Amino acid sequence: MGYAGTNKGGTSAILAAEELLRARSAEAPAVDVETVTTLFPALVDRVMGEAGLWDEELAARAVLQAAGDTAEAVHLLRAHRSTLPRLAFTEPIDPDTMALCRRVVPAHRSPDGPQMLGETVDYSPRLIREGFEDPLGVDPAAVLGDSQPADPERYPDRPVQRYTRWLAENDLLIDRFDAADPDPYDLALNPITLPAPRSAVLSAMSLAETGSLVNQWYRGVIGPDGHTDESVTLGEVRYGRLEVEVLHPHTGRPVRVGRIRASECESMAHLDERGEDASRFDAGYGFAFGHNERKAIAMANMDLAAHRYRSTAAGLAVEQVLMHTTDGLAANGFLEHLKLPHYVTFRSQIERADAARIQAAETEQVPTGASGSAAEAPAPEAPAPT
């Protein structure tokens, strides 16, 4: 859970501070949960992802209660998650069963299956607009072009082939298959230890604060000369819906209990450094709750780096950073706890500083040669000759 403030005195002041916040919120127009989920889906998805709990209604309520403060909303939702019992474990989800809402393949001009832009502003000018009018005054009907549905014979109704699978079929992808097939590492039930298994690193990144994960990725691509190194290519970015299933307690058969939205990314890097197999590529994987492509992309690239350099000092450093410093709840909690009273500990620091100053002043007042060292003691007289 990280750090959280507690009431250790000054109850009346604390209640008055909270009342000020409630009074300001009471003056604002009423906003319901449905409005938040409709108008701010990216914010709700980010809060659910960083909290590790899929519940759009609760996430929207947390956003409202936190007045849009993402870190506070994540704190509220993760605190609620810690009170929930575990009733069952879901069956492994096959990402290939995703009902696609968006799919872009930057590495291939004509991949298997369609390129689907979906809902995105990736290609739009960043201009402030009034209402929903186009800031450039362009009529969408004049530029949409062919609005005919896709040819079903060209794009049959089947799971499209992943680009990494095409690389594997052409013997261009290294094999990361682990015959032991260990169970995923559950960070909620087990402590963080280093070196960590890949599943633990991926779990930590899935809960990471989006901005911190993007920052760590950006640090990795900036070279010593300050220029970016675009040696990693995105094979595929997906966004869509996935069904969640559990085993029925009586029949033992999988039963669908819900549906989530998720973003997924695979990235590739050519193994062209010394000691690597230059005839192949390696791939990283990222998965994030909701529509959060930034996290999925950064996660895939950091997964690639952590595995590629896992036996080196740089790889261990990357793993340590990912496991210990990217959790937004822990980082923000530690930062914000500094606002709580620290006068006792700081007073002890002042006393140590005063003691050091007094000791330094006493040392300066000691006369030269009075330290009693052997080097400054008078030399003994030489013995008389016999």
PDB file of C-alpha atoms in Angstrom, residues 88-353:
ATOM      1  CA  ALA A  88     -11.346 -17.408  -7.635  1.00  0.00           C
ATOM      2  CA  PHE A  89      -8.473 -17.209 -10.088  1.00  0.00           C
ATOM      3  CA  THR A  90      -9.305 -16.491 -13.703  1.00  0.00           C
ATOM      4  CA  GLU A  91      -8.291 -18.765 -16.523  1.00  0.00           C
ATOM      5  CA  PRO A  92      -5.332 -17.606 -18.658  1.00  0.00           C
ATOM      6  CA  ILE A  93      -6.508 -15.183 -21.327  1.00  0.00           C
ATOM      7  CA  ASP A  94      -5.456 -15.816 -24.903  1.00  0.00           C
ATOM      8  CA  PRO A  95      -4.665 -12.382 -26.375  1.00  0.00           C
ATOM      9  CA  ASP A  96      -5.385 -13.724 -29.856  1.00  0.00           C
ATOM     10  CA  THR A  97      -9.072 -13.860 -28.911  1.00  0.00           C
ATOM     11  CA  MET A  98      -9.179 -10.069 -28.521  1.00  0.00           C
ATOM     12  CA  ALA A  99     -12.077  -8.410 -30.323  1.00  0.00           C
ATOM     13  CA  LEU A 100     -10.090  -5.667 -32.010  1.00  0.00           C
ATOM     14  CA  CYS A 101     -11.105  -2.036 -31.796  1.00  0.00           C
ATOM     15  CA  ARG A 102      -7.740  -0.752 -33.001  1.00  0.00           C
ATOM     16  CA  ARG A 103      -4.676  -2.362 -34.569  1.00  0.00           C
ATOM     17  CA  VAL A 104      -1.615  -0.725 -36.099  1.00  0.00           C
ATOM     18  CA  VAL A 105       1.415  -2.585 -37.428  1.00  0.00           C
ATOM     19  CA  PRO A 106       4.270  -0.060 -37.889  1.00  0.00           C
ATOM     20  CA  ALA A 107       6.725  -2.757 -39.005  1.00  0.00           C
ATOM     21  CA  HIS A 108       4.819  -3.942 -42.075  1.00  0.00           C
ATOM     22  CA  ARG A 109       3.007  -2.147 -44.856  1.00  0.00           C
ATOM     23  CA  SER A 110       0.633  -5.021 -45.678  1.00  0.00           C
ATOM     24  CA  PRO A 111       0.361  -7.272 -42.618  1.00  0.00           C
ATOM     25  CA  ASP A 112      -1.944 -10.217 -42.213  1.00  0.00           C
ATOM     26  CA  GLY A 113      -5.307  -8.674 -41.443  1.00  0.00           C
ATOM     27  CA  PRO A 114      -6.274  -5.012 -41.620  1.00  0.00           C
ATOM     28  CA  GLN A 115      -4.693  -1.914 -40.181  1.00  0.00           C
ATOM     29  CA  MET A 116      -7.398  -0.424 -37.935  1.00  0.00           C
ATOM     30  CA  LEU A 117      -6.933   3.143 -36.716  1.00  0.00           C
ATOM     31  CA  GLY A 118      -9.929   2.993 -34.389  1.00  0.00           C
ATOM     32  CA  GLU A 119     -10.473   5.893 -31.990  1.00  0.00           C
ATOM     33  CA  THR A 120      -7.298   7.973 -31.967  1.00  0.00           C
ATOM     34  CA  VAL A 121      -5.930  11.502 -32.249  1.00  0.00           C
ATOM     35  CA  ASP A 122      -2.467  10.280 -33.260  1.00  0.00           C
ATOM     36  CA  TYR A 123      -2.782  11.947 -36.656  1.00  0.00           C
ATOM     37  CA  SER A 124      -4.690  15.087 -35.642  1.00  0.00           C
ATOM     38  CA  PRO A 125      -3.295  18.597 -35.101  1.00  0.00           C
ATOM     39  CA  ARG A 126      -2.946  19.545 -31.432  1.00  0.00           C
ATOM     40  CA  LEU A 127      -5.147  22.621 -31.508  1.00  0.00           C
ATOM     41  CA  ILE A 128      -7.534  23.835 -28.835  1.00  0.00           C
ATOM     42  CA  ARG A 129     -11.073  23.695 -30.154  1.00  0.00           C
ATOM     43  CA  GLU A 130     -14.468  24.942 -29.051  1.00  0.00           C
ATOM     44  CA  GLY A 131     -17.003  22.182 -28.768  1.00  0.00           C
ATOM     45  CA  PHE A 132     -16.518  19.385 -31.262  1.00  0.00           C
ATOM     46  CA  GLU A 133     -15.908  21.453 -34.384  1.00  0.00           C
ATOM     47  CA  ASP A 134     -12.786  20.730 -36.422  1.00  0.00           C
ATOM     48  CA  PRO A 135     -10.283  23.558 -35.676  1.00  0.00           C
ATOM     49  CA  LEU A 136      -9.144  23.538 -39.312  1.00  0.00           C
ATOM     50  CA  GLY A 137     -12.692  23.840 -40.633  1.00  0.00           C
ATOM     51  CA  VAL A 138     -12.441  20.624 -42.653  1.00  0.00           C
ATOM     52  CA  ASP A 139     -15.616  18.804 -43.629  1.00  0.00           C
ATOM     53  CA  PRO A 140     -15.076  15.120 -42.637  1.00  0.00           C
ATOM     54  CA  ALA A 141     -17.390  13.949 -45.445  1.00  0.00           C
ATOM     55  CA  ALA A 142     -15.091  15.544 -48.017  1.00  0.00           C
ATOM     56  CA  VAL A 143     -11.967  13.651 -46.908  1.00  0.00           C
ATOM     57  CA  LEU A 144     -13.247  10.302 -45.656  1.00  0.00           C
ATOM     58  CA  GLY A 145     -13.082   8.796 -49.121  1.00  0.00           C
ATOM     59  CA  ASP A 146     -14.335   5.269 -49.626  1.00  0.00           C
ATOM     60  CA  SER A 147     -16.773   4.433 -46.858  1.00  0.00           C
ATOM     61  CA  GLN A 148     -17.616   0.962 -48.139  1.00  0.00           C
ATOM     62  CA  PRO A 149     -17.236  -1.903 -45.631  1.00  0.00           C
ATOM     63  CA  ALA A 150     -14.124  -4.051 -45.787  1.00  0.00           C
ATOM     64  CA  ASP A 151     -14.091  -6.952 -48.209  1.00  0.00           C
ATOM     65  CA  PRO A 152     -14.833 -10.116 -46.136  1.00  0.00           C
ATOM     66  CA  GLU A 153     -12.821 -12.265 -48.558  1.00  0.00           C
ATOM     67  CA  ARG A 154      -9.754 -10.064 -48.046  1.00  0.00           C
ATOM     68  CA  TYR A 155     -10.162  -9.893 -44.277  1.00  0.00           C
ATOM     69  CA  PRO A 156     -11.891 -13.114 -43.143  1.00  0.00           C
ATOM     70  CA  ASP A 157     -13.431 -13.283 -39.691  1.00  0.00           C
ATOM     71  CA  ARG A 158     -10.534 -14.982 -37.883  1.00  0.00           C
ATOM     72  CA  PRO A 159      -7.731 -13.986 -35.519  1.00  0.00           C
ATOM     73  CA  VAL A 160      -5.090 -12.104 -37.479  1.00  0.00           C
ATOM     74  CA  GLN A 161      -1.517 -13.318 -37.409  1.00  0.00           C
ATOM     75  CA  ARG A 162       0.833 -11.479 -35.088  1.00  0.00           C
ATOM     76  CA  TYR A 163       3.891  -9.977 -36.678  1.00  0.00           C
ATOM     77  CA  THR A 164       6.153 -11.800 -34.230  1.00  0.00           C
ATOM     78  CA  ARG A 165       4.605 -15.068 -35.391  1.00  0.00           C
ATOM     79  CA  TRP A 166       5.546 -14.177 -38.959  1.00  0.00           C
ATOM     80  CA  LEU A 167       9.113 -13.566 -37.760  1.00  0.00           C
ATOM     81  CA  ALA A 168       9.143 -16.935 -35.977  1.00  0.00           C
ATOM     82  CA  GLU A 169       7.855 -18.774 -39.058  1.00  0.00           C
ATOM     83  CA  ASN A 170      10.694 -17.252 -41.056  1.00  0.00           C
ATOM     84  CA  ASP A 171      13.294 -18.232 -38.412  1.00  0.00           C
ATOM     85  CA  LEU A 172      13.991 -14.592 -37.568  1.00  0.00           C
ATOM     86  CA  LEU A 173      12.911 -14.639 -33.900  1.00  0.00           C
ATOM     87  CA  ILE A 174      14.811 -16.130 -30.972  1.00  0.00           C
ATOM     88  CA  ASP A 175      12.981 -18.756 -28.956  1.00  0.00           C
ATOM     89  CA  ARG A 176      12.195 -17.705 -25.363  1.00  0.00           C
ATOM     90  CA  PHE A 177      10.245 -20.880 -24.586  1.00  0.00           C
ATOM     91  CA  ASP A 178      10.642 -22.018 -20.964  1.00  0.00           C
ATOM     92  CA  ALA A 179       9.987 -25.734 -20.608  1.00  0.00           C
ATOM     93  CA  ALA A 180       9.473 -25.341 -16.848  1.00  0.00           C
ATOM     94  CA  ASP A 181       6.496 -23.010 -17.458  1.00  0.00           C
ATOM     95  CA  PRO A 182       6.469 -21.506 -13.936  1.00  0.00           C
ATOM     96  CA  ASP A 183       3.302 -20.007 -12.477  1.00  0.00           C
ATOM     97  CA  PRO A 184       3.051 -16.212 -12.717  1.00  0.00           C
ATOM     98  CA  TYR A 185       4.622 -14.418  -9.756  1.00  0.00           C
ATOM     99  CA  ASP A 186       1.908 -12.753  -7.670  1.00  0.00           C
ATOM    100  CA  LEU A 187       3.194  -9.446  -6.305  1.00  0.00           C
ATOM    101  CA  ALA A 188       0.134  -9.111  -4.060  1.00  0.00           C
ATOM    102  CA  LEU A 189       1.059 -12.264  -2.124  1.00  0.00           C
ATOM    103  CA  ASN A 190       4.842 -12.375  -2.454  1.00  0.00           C
ATOM    104  CA  PRO A 191       7.591  -9.858  -1.671  1.00  0.00           C
ATOM    105  CA  ILE A 192       9.748  -8.295  -4.365  1.00  0.00           C
ATOM    106  CA  THR A 193      13.072 -10.083  -4.642  1.00  0.00           C
ATOM    107  CA  LEU A 194      15.938  -9.628  -7.099  1.00  0.00           C
ATOM    108  CA  PRO A 195      16.712 -11.089  -9.525  1.00  0.00           C
ATOM    109  CA  ALA A 196      13.029 -11.297 -10.357  1.00  0.00           C
ATOM    110  CA  PRO A 197      11.328 -13.665 -12.819  1.00  0.00           C
ATOM    111  CA  ARG A 198       9.965 -12.154 -15.999  1.00  0.00           C
ATOM    112  CA  SER A 199       6.364 -12.492 -14.824  1.00  0.00           C
ATOM    113  CA  ALA A 200       7.175 -10.395 -11.735  1.00  0.00           C
ATOM    114  CA  VAL A 201       8.797  -7.666 -13.826  1.00  0.00           C
ATOM    115  CA  LEU A 202       5.822  -7.605 -16.199  1.00  0.00           C
ATOM    116  CA  SER A 203       3.405  -7.459 -13.247  1.00  0.00           C
ATOM    117  CA  ALA A 204       5.311  -4.561 -11.694  1.00  0.00           C
ATOM    118  CA  MET A 205       5.216  -2.667 -14.982  1.00  0.00           C
ATOM    119  CA  SER A 206       1.496  -3.306 -15.422  1.00  0.00           C
ATOM    120  CA  LEU A 207       0.925  -1.545 -12.075  1.00  0.00           C
ATOM    121  CA  ALA A 208       3.549   1.142 -12.692  1.00  0.00           C
ATOM    122  CA  GLU A 209       2.766   4.824 -12.940  1.00  0.00           C
ATOM    123  CA  THR A 210       2.487   5.477 -16.667  1.00  0.00           C
ATOM    124  CA  GLY A 211       4.702   8.556 -16.675  1.00  0.00           C
ATOM    125  CA  SER A 212       7.487   6.860 -14.704  1.00  0.00           C
ATOM    126  CA  LEU A 213       7.511   3.912 -17.098  1.00  0.00           C
ATOM    127  CA  VAL A 214       7.651   6.193 -20.134  1.00  0.00           C
ATOM    128  CA  ASN A 215      10.492   8.119 -18.473  1.00  0.00           C
ATOM    129  CA  GLN A 216      12.513   4.948 -17.876  1.00  0.00           C
ATOM    130  CA  TRP A 217      12.002   3.931 -21.502  1.00  0.00           C
ATOM    131  CA  TYR A 218      13.087   7.359 -22.716  1.00  0.00           C
ATOM    132  CA  ARG A 219      16.231   7.224 -20.597  1.00  0.00           C
ATOM    133  CA  GLY A 220      17.071   3.962 -22.316  1.00  0.00           C
ATOM    134  CA  VAL A 221      16.789   5.301 -25.869  1.00  0.00           C
ATOM    135  CA  ILE A 222      18.706   8.535 -25.281  1.00  0.00           C
ATOM    136  CA  GLY A 223      22.343   7.929 -26.199  1.00  0.00           C
ATOM    137  CA  PRO A 224      25.380   9.566 -24.567  1.00  0.00           C
ATOM    138  CA  ASP A 225      25.371  12.249 -27.242  1.00  0.00           C
ATOM    139  CA  GLY A 226      21.762  13.208 -26.432  1.00  0.00           C
ATOM    140  CA  HIS A 227      20.293  11.730 -29.621  1.00  0.00           C
ATOM    141  CA  THR A 228      17.670   9.002 -29.611  1.00  0.00           C
ATOM    142  CA  ASP A 229      18.467   5.475 -30.714  1.00  0.00           C
ATOM    143  CA  GLU A 230      15.505   4.056 -32.627  1.00  0.00           C
ATOM    144  CA  SER A 231      16.831   0.508 -32.744  1.00  0.00           C
ATOM    145  CA  VAL A 232      13.488  -0.872 -31.494  1.00  0.00           C
ATOM    146  CA  THR A 233      10.528  -1.264 -33.868  1.00  0.00           C
ATOM    147  CA  LEU A 234       6.948  -1.827 -32.833  1.00  0.00           C
ATOM    148  CA  GLY A 235       5.642  -4.982 -34.415  1.00  0.00           C
ATOM    149  CA  GLU A 236       2.056  -4.417 -33.409  1.00  0.00           C
ATOM    150  CA  VAL A 237      -0.139  -2.271 -31.155  1.00  0.00           C
ATOM    151  CA  ARG A 238      -3.603  -3.552 -30.318  1.00  0.00           C
ATOM    152  CA  TYR A 239      -6.583  -2.332 -28.351  1.00  0.00           C
ATOM    153  CA  GLY A 240      -9.770  -4.302 -27.885  1.00  0.00           C
ATOM    154  CA  ARG A 241     -12.001  -6.407 -25.646  1.00  0.00           C
ATOM    155  CA  LEU A 242     -11.160  -9.676 -23.916  1.00  0.00           C
ATOM    156  CA  GLU A 243     -13.436 -12.089 -22.112  1.00  0.00           C
ATOM    157  CA  VAL A 244     -12.562 -13.188 -18.572  1.00  0.00           C
ATOM    158  CA  GLU A 245     -13.402 -16.720 -17.478  1.00  0.00           C
ATOM    159  CA  VAL A 246     -13.257 -18.770 -14.291  1.00  0.00           C
ATOM    160  CA  LEU A 247     -13.855 -22.454 -13.695  1.00  0.00           C
ATOM    161  CA  HIS A 248     -17.362 -23.223 -12.481  1.00  0.00           C
ATOM    162  CA  PRO A 249     -17.119 -24.673  -8.953  1.00  0.00           C
ATOM    163  CA  HIS A 250     -19.544 -27.505  -9.744  1.00  0.00           C
ATOM    164  CA  THR A 251     -19.083 -28.347 -13.419  1.00  0.00           C
ATOM    165  CA  GLY A 252     -15.388 -27.476 -13.692  1.00  0.00           C
ATOM    166  CA  ARG A 253     -15.994 -25.840 -17.065  1.00  0.00           C
ATOM    167  CA  PRO A 254     -14.894 -22.282 -17.940  1.00  0.00           C
ATOM    168  CA  VAL A 255     -17.626 -19.691 -17.446  1.00  0.00           C
ATOM    169  CA  ARG A 256     -17.450 -16.099 -18.665  1.00  0.00           C
ATOM    170  CA  VAL A 257     -17.753 -13.699 -15.736  1.00  0.00           C
ATOM    171  CA  GLY A 258     -16.971 -10.429 -17.456  1.00  0.00           C
ATOM    172  CA  ARG A 259     -15.181  -8.528 -20.165  1.00  0.00           C
ATOM    173  CA  ILE A 260     -12.296  -6.084 -20.000  1.00  0.00           C
ATOM    174  CA  ARG A 261     -10.684  -3.698 -22.447  1.00  0.00           C
ATOM    175  CA  ALA A 262      -6.926  -3.821 -22.834  1.00  0.00           C
ATOM    176  CA  SER A 263      -3.987  -2.456 -24.811  1.00  0.00           C
ATOM    177  CA  GLU A 264      -1.236  -4.737 -26.055  1.00  0.00           C
ATOM    178  CA  CYS A 265       2.108  -4.192 -27.737  1.00  0.00           C
ATOM    179  CA  GLU A 266       4.938  -6.274 -29.160  1.00  0.00           C
ATOM    180  CA  SER A 267       8.280  -4.669 -29.965  1.00  0.00           C
ATOM    181  CA  MET A 268      11.293  -6.086 -31.774  1.00  0.00           C
ATOM    182  CA  ALA A 269      15.016  -5.364 -31.699  1.00  0.00           C
ATOM    183  CA  HIS A 270      17.734  -6.695 -33.992  1.00  0.00           C
ATOM    184  CA  LEU A 271      20.328  -8.635 -32.001  1.00  0.00           C
ATOM    185  CA  ASP A 272      23.276  -6.838 -33.560  1.00  0.00           C
ATOM    186  CA  GLU A 273      25.538  -6.322 -30.538  1.00  0.00           C
ATOM    187  CA  ARG A 274      28.686  -8.281 -29.739  1.00  0.00           C
ATOM    188  CA  GLY A 275      27.951 -11.838 -28.642  1.00  0.00           C
ATOM    189  CA  GLU A 276      24.365 -11.816 -29.957  1.00  0.00           C
ATOM    190  CA  ASP A 277      22.843 -13.801 -32.811  1.00  0.00           C
ATOM    191  CA  ALA A 278      22.751 -11.182 -35.561  1.00  0.00           C
ATOM    192  CA  SER A 279      20.532 -13.402 -37.727  1.00  0.00           C
ATOM    193  CA  ARG A 280      17.559 -12.974 -35.404  1.00  0.00           C
ATOM    194  CA  PHE A 281      15.389 -10.522 -33.501  1.00  0.00           C
ATOM    195  CA  ASP A 282      14.166 -10.485 -29.916  1.00  0.00           C
ATOM    196  CA  ALA A 283      10.684  -9.370 -28.878  1.00  0.00           C
ATOM    197  CA  GLY A 284       9.270  -7.607 -25.824  1.00  0.00           C
ATOM    198  CA  TYR A 285       5.684  -7.643 -24.601  1.00  0.00           C
ATOM    199  CA  GLY A 286       3.424  -5.069 -22.948  1.00  0.00           C
ATOM    200  CA  PHE A 287      -0.143  -5.308 -21.669  1.00  0.00           C
ATOM    201  CA  ALA A 288      -2.184  -2.608 -19.934  1.00  0.00           C
ATOM    202  CA  PHE A 289      -5.740  -2.286 -18.656  1.00  0.00           C
ATOM    203  CA  GLY A 290      -8.014  -0.174 -20.828  1.00  0.00           C
ATOM    204  CA  HIS A 291      -6.846   2.092 -23.619  1.00  0.00           C
ATOM    205  CA  ASN A 292      -3.345   3.003 -22.466  1.00  0.00           C
ATOM    206  CA  GLU A 293      -1.011   2.499 -25.399  1.00  0.00           C
ATOM    207  CA  ARG A 294       1.757   4.601 -23.853  1.00  0.00           C
ATOM    208  CA  LYS A 295       2.151   2.155 -20.999  1.00  0.00           C
ATOM    209  CA  ALA A 296       1.903  -0.910 -23.243  1.00  0.00           C
ATOM    210  CA  ILE A 297       4.573   0.423 -25.626  1.00  0.00           C
ATOM    211  CA  ALA A 298       6.966   1.494 -22.860  1.00  0.00           C
ATOM    212  CA  MET A 299       6.380  -1.814 -21.093  1.00  0.00           C
ATOM    213  CA  ALA A 300       7.187  -3.867 -24.193  1.00  0.00           C
ATOM    214  CA  ASN A 301      10.425  -1.988 -24.758  1.00  0.00           C
ATOM    215  CA  MET A 302      11.500  -2.237 -21.118  1.00  0.00           C
ATOM    216  CA  ASP A 303      10.690  -5.964 -21.108  1.00  0.00           C
ATOM    217  CA  LEU A 304      12.936  -6.278 -24.131  1.00  0.00           C
ATOM    218  CA  ALA A 305      15.780  -4.386 -22.429  1.00  0.00           C
ATOM    219  CA  ALA A 306      15.475  -6.273 -19.138  1.00  0.00           C
ATOM    220  CA  HIS A 307      15.700  -9.640 -20.917  1.00  0.00           C
ATOM    221  CA  ARG A 308      18.315  -8.673 -23.484  1.00  0.00           C
ATOM    222  CA  TYR A 309      20.780  -7.362 -20.896  1.00  0.00           C
ATOM    223  CA  ARG A 310      19.663  -9.519 -17.942  1.00  0.00           C
ATOM    224  CA  SER A 311      23.141 -10.970 -17.234  1.00  0.00           C
ATOM    225  CA  THR A 312      24.918  -7.597 -17.207  1.00  0.00           C
ATOM    226  CA  ALA A 313      25.219  -4.832 -14.636  1.00  0.00           C
ATOM    227  CA  ALA A 314      23.038  -2.596 -16.818  1.00  0.00           C
ATOM    228  CA  GLY A 315      20.328  -5.264 -16.968  1.00  0.00           C
ATOM    229  CA  LEU A 316      20.313  -5.717 -13.203  1.00  0.00           C
ATOM    230  CA  ALA A 317      20.051  -1.943 -12.773  1.00  0.00           C
ATOM    231  CA  VAL A 318      17.073  -1.800 -15.155  1.00  0.00           C
ATOM    232  CA  GLU A 319      15.349  -4.610 -13.273  1.00  0.00           C
ATOM    233  CA  GLN A 320      15.946  -2.907  -9.927  1.00  0.00           C
ATOM    234  CA  VAL A 321      14.496   0.368 -11.197  1.00  0.00           C
ATOM    235  CA  LEU A 322      11.433  -1.334 -12.659  1.00  0.00           C
ATOM    236  CA  MET A 323      10.713  -3.368  -9.539  1.00  0.00           C
ATOM    237  CA  HIS A 324      11.376  -0.705  -6.900  1.00  0.00           C
ATOM    238  CA  THR A 325      10.793   2.783  -8.292  1.00  0.00           C
ATOM    239  CA  THR A 326       7.993   2.783 -10.868  1.00  0.00           C
ATOM    240  CA  ASP A 327       5.043   2.134  -8.534  1.00  0.00           C
ATOM    241  CA  GLY A 328       3.258   5.472  -8.451  1.00  0.00           C
ATOM    242  CA  LEU A 329       1.457   4.711  -5.185  1.00  0.00           C
ATOM    243  CA  ALA A 330       4.696   4.046  -3.312  1.00  0.00           C
ATOM    244  CA  ALA A 331       6.552   6.967  -4.906  1.00  0.00           C
ATOM    245  CA  ASN A 332       3.789   9.527  -4.380  1.00  0.00           C
ATOM    246  CA  GLY A 333       3.095   8.236  -0.890  1.00  0.00           C
ATOM    247  CA  PHE A 334       6.723   8.613   0.162  1.00  0.00           C
ATOM    248  CA  LEU A 335       6.882  12.091  -1.362  1.00  0.00           C
ATOM    249  CA  GLU A 336       3.666  13.293   0.222  1.00  0.00           C
ATOM    250  CA  HIS A 337       4.454  11.907   3.663  1.00  0.00           C
ATOM    251  CA  LEU A 338       7.155  14.591   3.820  1.00  0.00           C
ATOM    252  CA  LYS A 339       4.314  17.087   4.363  1.00  0.00           C
ATOM    253  CA  LEU A 340       3.431  15.385   7.651  1.00  0.00           C
ATOM    254  CA  PRO A 341       5.066  16.540  10.942  1.00  0.00           C
ATOM    255  CA  HIS A 342       8.794  15.761  11.064  1.00  0.00           C
ATOM    256  CA  TYR A 343       9.819  18.166  13.820  1.00  0.00           C
ATOM    257  CA  VAL A 344      11.122  15.449  16.159  1.00  0.00           C
ATOM    258  CA  THR A 345      13.500  13.903  13.637  1.00  0.00           C
ATOM    259  CA  PHE A 346      14.556  17.292  12.283  1.00  0.00           C
ATOM    260  CA  ARG A 347      15.221  18.544  15.838  1.00  0.00           C
ATOM    261  CA  SER A 348      17.604  15.615  16.334  1.00  0.00           C
ATOM    262  CA  GLN A 349      19.397  16.624  13.135  1.00  0.00           C
ATOM    263  CA  ILE A 350      19.747  20.191  14.448  1.00  0.00           C
ATOM    264  CA  GLU A 351      21.193  18.850  17.714  1.00  0.00           C
ATOM    265  CA  ARG A 352      23.731  16.749  15.819  1.00  0.00           C
ATOM    266  CA  ALA A 353      24.669  19.784  13.725  1.00  0.00           C
TER     267      ALA A 353
END
